[in-house]
Short mmCIF file of C-alpha atoms in Angstrom, two decimals:
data_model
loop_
_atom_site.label_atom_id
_atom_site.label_comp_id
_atom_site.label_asym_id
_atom_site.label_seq_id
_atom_site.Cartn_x
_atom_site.Cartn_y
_atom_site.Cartn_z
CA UNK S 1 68.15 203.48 29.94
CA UNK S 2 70.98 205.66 31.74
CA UNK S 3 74.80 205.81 30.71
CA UNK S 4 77.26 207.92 32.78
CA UNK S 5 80.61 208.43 31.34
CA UNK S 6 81.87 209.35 34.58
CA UNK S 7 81.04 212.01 37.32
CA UNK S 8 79.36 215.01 35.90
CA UNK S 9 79.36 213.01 32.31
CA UNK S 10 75.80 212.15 32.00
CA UNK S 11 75.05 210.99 28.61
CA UNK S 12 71.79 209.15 28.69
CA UNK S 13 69.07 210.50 31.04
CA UNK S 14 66.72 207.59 31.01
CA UNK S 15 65.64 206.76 27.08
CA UNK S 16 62.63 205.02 27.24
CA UNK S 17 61.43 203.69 23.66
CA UNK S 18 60.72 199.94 22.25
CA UNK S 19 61.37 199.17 18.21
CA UNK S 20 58.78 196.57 16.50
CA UNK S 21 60.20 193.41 14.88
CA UNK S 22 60.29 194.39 11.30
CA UNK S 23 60.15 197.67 11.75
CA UNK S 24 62.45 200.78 10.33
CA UNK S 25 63.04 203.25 13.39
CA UNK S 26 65.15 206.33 13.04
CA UNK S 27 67.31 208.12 15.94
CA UNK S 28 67.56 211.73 15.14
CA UNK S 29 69.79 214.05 16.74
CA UNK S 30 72.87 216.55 16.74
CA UNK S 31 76.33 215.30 17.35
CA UNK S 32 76.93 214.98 21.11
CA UNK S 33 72.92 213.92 21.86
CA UNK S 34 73.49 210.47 23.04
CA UNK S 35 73.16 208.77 19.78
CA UNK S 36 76.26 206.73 18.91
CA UNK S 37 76.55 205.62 23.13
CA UNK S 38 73.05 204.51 22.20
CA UNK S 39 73.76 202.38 19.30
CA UNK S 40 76.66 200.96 21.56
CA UNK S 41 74.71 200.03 24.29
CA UNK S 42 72.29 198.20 21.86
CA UNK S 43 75.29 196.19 20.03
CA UNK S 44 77.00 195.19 23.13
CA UNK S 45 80.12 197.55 22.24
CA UNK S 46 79.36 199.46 25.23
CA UNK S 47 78.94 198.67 29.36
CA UNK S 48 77.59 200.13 32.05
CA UNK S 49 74.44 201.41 31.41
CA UNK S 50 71.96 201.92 33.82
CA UNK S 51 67.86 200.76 33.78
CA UNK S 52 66.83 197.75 31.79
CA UNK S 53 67.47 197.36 27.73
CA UNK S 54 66.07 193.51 25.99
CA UNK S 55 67.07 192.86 22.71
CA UNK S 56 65.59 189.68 21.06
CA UNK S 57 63.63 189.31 24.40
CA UNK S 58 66.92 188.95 26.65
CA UNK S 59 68.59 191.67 28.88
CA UNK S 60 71.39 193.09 26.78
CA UNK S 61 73.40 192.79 29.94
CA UNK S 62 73.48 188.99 29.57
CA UNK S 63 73.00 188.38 26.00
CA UNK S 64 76.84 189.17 24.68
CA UNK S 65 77.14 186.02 23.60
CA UNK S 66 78.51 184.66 20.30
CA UNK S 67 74.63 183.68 19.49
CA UNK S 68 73.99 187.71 20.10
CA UNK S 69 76.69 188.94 17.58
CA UNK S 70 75.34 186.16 15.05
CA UNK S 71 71.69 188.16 14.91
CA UNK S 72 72.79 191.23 14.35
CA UNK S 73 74.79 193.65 11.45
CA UNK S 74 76.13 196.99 12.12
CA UNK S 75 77.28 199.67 9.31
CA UNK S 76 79.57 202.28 11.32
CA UNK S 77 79.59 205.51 10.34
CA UNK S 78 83.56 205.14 9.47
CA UNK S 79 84.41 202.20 7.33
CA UNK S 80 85.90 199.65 9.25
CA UNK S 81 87.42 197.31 6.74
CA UNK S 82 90.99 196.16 6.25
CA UNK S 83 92.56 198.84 3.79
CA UNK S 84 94.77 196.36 2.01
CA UNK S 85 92.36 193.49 1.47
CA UNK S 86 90.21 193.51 -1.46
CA UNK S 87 86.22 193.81 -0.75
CA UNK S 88 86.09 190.36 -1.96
CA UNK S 89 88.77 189.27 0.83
CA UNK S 90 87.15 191.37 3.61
CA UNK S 91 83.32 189.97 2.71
CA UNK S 92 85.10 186.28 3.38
CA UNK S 93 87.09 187.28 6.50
CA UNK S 94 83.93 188.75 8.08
CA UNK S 95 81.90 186.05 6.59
CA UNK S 96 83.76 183.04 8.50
CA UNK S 97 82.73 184.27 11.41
CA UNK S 98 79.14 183.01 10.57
CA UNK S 99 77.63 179.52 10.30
CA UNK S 100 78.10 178.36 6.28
CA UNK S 101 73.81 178.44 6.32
CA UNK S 102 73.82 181.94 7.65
CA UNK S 103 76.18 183.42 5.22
CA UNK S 104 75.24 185.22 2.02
CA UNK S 105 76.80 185.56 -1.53
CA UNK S 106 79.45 187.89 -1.96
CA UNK S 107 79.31 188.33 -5.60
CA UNK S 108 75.57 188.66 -5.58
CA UNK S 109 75.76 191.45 -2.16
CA UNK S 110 78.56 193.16 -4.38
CA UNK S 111 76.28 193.25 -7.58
CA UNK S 112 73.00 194.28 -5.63
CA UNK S 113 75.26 197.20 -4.12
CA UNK S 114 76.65 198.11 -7.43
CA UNK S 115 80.21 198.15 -6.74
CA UNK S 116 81.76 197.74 -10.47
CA UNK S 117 83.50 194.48 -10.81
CA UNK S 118 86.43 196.12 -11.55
CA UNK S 119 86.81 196.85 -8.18
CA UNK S 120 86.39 193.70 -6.49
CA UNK S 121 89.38 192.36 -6.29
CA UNK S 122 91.59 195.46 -5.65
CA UNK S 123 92.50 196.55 -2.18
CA UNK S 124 89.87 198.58 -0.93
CA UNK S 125 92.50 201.55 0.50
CA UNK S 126 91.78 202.18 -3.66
CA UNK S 127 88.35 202.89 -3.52
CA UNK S 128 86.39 206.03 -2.93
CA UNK S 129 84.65 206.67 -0.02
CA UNK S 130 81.37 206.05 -1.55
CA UNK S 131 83.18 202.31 -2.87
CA UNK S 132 83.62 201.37 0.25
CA UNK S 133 80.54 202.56 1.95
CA UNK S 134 78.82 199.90 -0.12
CA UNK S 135 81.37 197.24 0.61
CA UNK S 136 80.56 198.51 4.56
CA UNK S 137 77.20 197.72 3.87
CA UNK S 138 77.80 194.17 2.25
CA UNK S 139 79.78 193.58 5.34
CA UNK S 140 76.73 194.50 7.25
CA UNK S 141 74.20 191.99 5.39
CA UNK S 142 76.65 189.21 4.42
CA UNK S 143 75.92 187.17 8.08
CA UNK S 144 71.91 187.88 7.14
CA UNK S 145 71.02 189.76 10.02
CA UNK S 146 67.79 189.85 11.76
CA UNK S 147 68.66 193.37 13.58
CA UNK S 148 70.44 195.72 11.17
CA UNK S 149 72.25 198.87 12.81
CA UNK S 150 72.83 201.68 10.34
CA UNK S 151 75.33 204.63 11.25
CA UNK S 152 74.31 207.29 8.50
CA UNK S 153 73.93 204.83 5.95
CA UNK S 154 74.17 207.18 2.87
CA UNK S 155 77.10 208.86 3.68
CA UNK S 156 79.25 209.32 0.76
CA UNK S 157 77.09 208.13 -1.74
CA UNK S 158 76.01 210.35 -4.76
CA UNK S 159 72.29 210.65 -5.05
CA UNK S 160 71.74 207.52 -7.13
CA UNK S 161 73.50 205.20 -4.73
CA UNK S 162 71.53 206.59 -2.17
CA UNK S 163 68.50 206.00 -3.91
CA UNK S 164 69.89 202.51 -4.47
CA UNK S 165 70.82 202.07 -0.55
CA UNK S 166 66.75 203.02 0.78
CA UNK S 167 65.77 200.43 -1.65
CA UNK S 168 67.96 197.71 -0.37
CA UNK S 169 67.35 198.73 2.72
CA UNK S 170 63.74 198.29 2.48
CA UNK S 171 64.48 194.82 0.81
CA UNK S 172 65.53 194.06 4.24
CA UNK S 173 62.65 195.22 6.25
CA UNK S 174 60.16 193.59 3.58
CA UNK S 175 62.32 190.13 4.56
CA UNK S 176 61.81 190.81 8.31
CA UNK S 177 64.96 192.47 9.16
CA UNK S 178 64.84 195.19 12.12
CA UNK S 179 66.56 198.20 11.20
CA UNK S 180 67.54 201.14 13.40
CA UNK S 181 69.19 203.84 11.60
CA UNK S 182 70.91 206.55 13.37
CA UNK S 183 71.39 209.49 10.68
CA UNK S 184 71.80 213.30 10.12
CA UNK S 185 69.93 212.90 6.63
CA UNK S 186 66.41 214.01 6.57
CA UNK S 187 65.26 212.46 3.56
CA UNK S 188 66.57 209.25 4.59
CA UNK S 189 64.51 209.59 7.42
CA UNK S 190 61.39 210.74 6.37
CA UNK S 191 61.46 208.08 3.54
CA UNK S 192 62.67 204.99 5.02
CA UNK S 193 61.59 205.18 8.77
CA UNK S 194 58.08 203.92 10.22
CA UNK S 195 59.09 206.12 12.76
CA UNK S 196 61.99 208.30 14.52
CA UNK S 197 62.92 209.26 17.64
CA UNK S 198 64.29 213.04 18.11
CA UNK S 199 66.84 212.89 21.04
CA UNK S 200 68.51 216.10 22.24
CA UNK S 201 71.24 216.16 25.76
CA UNK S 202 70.66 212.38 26.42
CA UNK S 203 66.81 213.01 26.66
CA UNK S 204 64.05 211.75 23.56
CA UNK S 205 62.04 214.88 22.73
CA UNK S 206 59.87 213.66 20.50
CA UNK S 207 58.79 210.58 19.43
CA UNK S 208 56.14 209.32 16.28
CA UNK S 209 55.61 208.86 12.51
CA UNK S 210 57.45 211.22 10.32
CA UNK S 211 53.90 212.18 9.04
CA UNK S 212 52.33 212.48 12.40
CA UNK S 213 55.42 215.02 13.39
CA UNK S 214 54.67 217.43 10.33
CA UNK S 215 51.04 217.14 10.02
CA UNK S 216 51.00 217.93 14.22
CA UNK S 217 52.87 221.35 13.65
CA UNK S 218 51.41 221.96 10.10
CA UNK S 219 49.50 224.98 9.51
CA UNK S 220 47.47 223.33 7.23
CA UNK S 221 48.64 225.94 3.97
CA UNK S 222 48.78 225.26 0.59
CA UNK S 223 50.67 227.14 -2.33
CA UNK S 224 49.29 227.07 -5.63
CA UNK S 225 50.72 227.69 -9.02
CA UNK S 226 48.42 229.24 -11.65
CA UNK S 227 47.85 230.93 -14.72
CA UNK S 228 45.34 233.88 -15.24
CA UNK S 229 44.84 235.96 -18.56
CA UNK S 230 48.78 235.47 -19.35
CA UNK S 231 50.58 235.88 -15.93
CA UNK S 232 51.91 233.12 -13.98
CA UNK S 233 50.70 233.85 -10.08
CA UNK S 234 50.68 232.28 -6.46
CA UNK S 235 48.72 232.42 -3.58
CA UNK S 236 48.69 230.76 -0.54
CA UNK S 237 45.36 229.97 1.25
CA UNK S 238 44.15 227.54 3.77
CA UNK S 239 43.68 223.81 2.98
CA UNK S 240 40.24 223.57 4.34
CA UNK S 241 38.92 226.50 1.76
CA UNK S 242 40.05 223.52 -0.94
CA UNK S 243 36.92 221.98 -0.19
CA UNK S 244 34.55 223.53 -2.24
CA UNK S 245 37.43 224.30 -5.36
CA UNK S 246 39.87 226.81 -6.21
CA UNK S 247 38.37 229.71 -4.63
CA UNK S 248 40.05 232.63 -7.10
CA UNK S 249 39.54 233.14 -11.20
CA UNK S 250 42.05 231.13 -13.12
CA UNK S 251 43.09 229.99 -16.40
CA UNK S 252 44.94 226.94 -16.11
CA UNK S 253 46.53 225.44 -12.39
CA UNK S 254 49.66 224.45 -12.17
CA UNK S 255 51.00 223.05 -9.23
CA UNK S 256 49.64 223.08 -5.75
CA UNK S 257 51.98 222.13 -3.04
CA UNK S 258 51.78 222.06 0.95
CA UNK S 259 53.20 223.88 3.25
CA UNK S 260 53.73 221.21 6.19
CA UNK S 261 57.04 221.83 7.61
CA UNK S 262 59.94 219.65 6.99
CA UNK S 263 61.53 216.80 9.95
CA UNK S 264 64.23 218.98 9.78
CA UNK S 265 61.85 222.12 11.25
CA UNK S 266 60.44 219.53 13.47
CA UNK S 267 63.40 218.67 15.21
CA UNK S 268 64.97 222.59 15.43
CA UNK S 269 61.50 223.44 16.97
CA UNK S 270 61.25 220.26 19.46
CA UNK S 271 65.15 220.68 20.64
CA UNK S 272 66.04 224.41 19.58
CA UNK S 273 69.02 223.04 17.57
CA UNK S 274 69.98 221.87 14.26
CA UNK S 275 70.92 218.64 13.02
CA UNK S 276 74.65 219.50 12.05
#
């Protein structure tokens, strides 16, 4: 896949990458790498492109149809809701836009996402940001997608909703949902996704399991914790000398921990830039 925004405006130089039915993939990169015209392109927002992109089977070029729009569920990365509407009044306005057989509760969505009843019914230009992040992600589920497009999906959230968002978000996946989450969070990333994509000037860099990415570059190091006649120590040795036991005196051990490198490493040494 290409996309030109005009002459001299490359944005895409020719993505090549397939995402598994049921499968959690994760597009990582900095702002300006091609990600949102991506997620565009793949939600029939945007024209244009060059090369050949299917969704569902079909060529996205001829599947904007009503049918199309009825599959999938996008959360933006900006809230786009109707400020004076309650989130009960927005979850029914986007809702009629579904078949009745497609559609799902908006109480339950509401009380899965957490969103204090108290706050149901009052327009949603009174919530905080993290308020109506979660009523952006009920509008995202209510039609029951089967593709699920995520725009930084925790943004906003303290760390218990966002601990409460990778679990409903895997809720999906374990019902057969598709998900494709474009984020700047690392730990969303390296705990939700199967696997990610690192993209960098329009171009995918790298391309696997988060696992695979860090044990790849690891240097195979462990730091360990321990206690020796009084005095709390570390040392750092190689992972393979493990094999035959802690190979220095101690008294009691207490905490060994690797030293792979984080995604957030991976992607700085793959593309020479940070995520910010």
């Amino acid at each position: 896949m290409t996309f030109s925004y005009g002459k001299d405006r490359q944005a895409l130089h020719g993505l090549d990458f397939a995402v598994e039915d049921g499968e959690i993939f994760g597009f990582l990169g900095p702002n300006g790498s091609g990600k949102s015209t991506t997620q565009k392109i793949l939600t029939g927002i945007l024209k244009g492109h060059g090369g050949k992109v299917s969704v569902f089977g079909q060529d996205i070029s001829s599947a904007r149809d009503r049918e199309f729009f009825r599959k999938i569920g996008v959360l933006f990365e900006f809230p786009y809701l109707y400020a004076n509407l309650s989130a009960v009044d927005n979850l029914n306005y986007f809702a009629s836009f579904y078949p009745r057989e497609q559609r799902r509760d908006v109480g339950e969505l509401l009380d899965a996402l957490e969103l204090k009843p108290e706050f149901w019914k009052k327009p949603v230009s009174s919530c905080s940001k993290g308020m109506r992040q979660r009523v952006s992600m009920a509008r995202a589920l209510v039609s029951n997608p089967r593709l699920l497009f995520l725009d930084e999906p925790t943004s906003g959230l303290d760390p218990s909703g966002a601990v409460l968002f990778r679990k409903i978000i895997e809720q999906e996946r374990q019902k057969g949902t598709t998900v494709f989450v474009t984020t700047h969070n690392m730990v969303d990333a390296d705990l939700l996704c199967d696997r990610v994509a690192f993209i960098a000037g329009g171009n995918i860099v790298a391309l696997d399991t988060p696992g695979r990415l860090k044990e790849k570059n690891s240097r195979r190091r462990v730091a360990i914790d321990y206690l020796y006649q009084g005095r709390r120590e570390t040392k750092t040795i190689e992972a393979p000398d493990l094999e035959a036991g802690i190979p220095f005196a101690h008294d009691e051990i207490i905490s060994i921990h690797s030293q792979e490198p984080t995604l957030e490493d991976m992607f700085i040494q793959y593309t020479g830039r940070g995520l910010s």
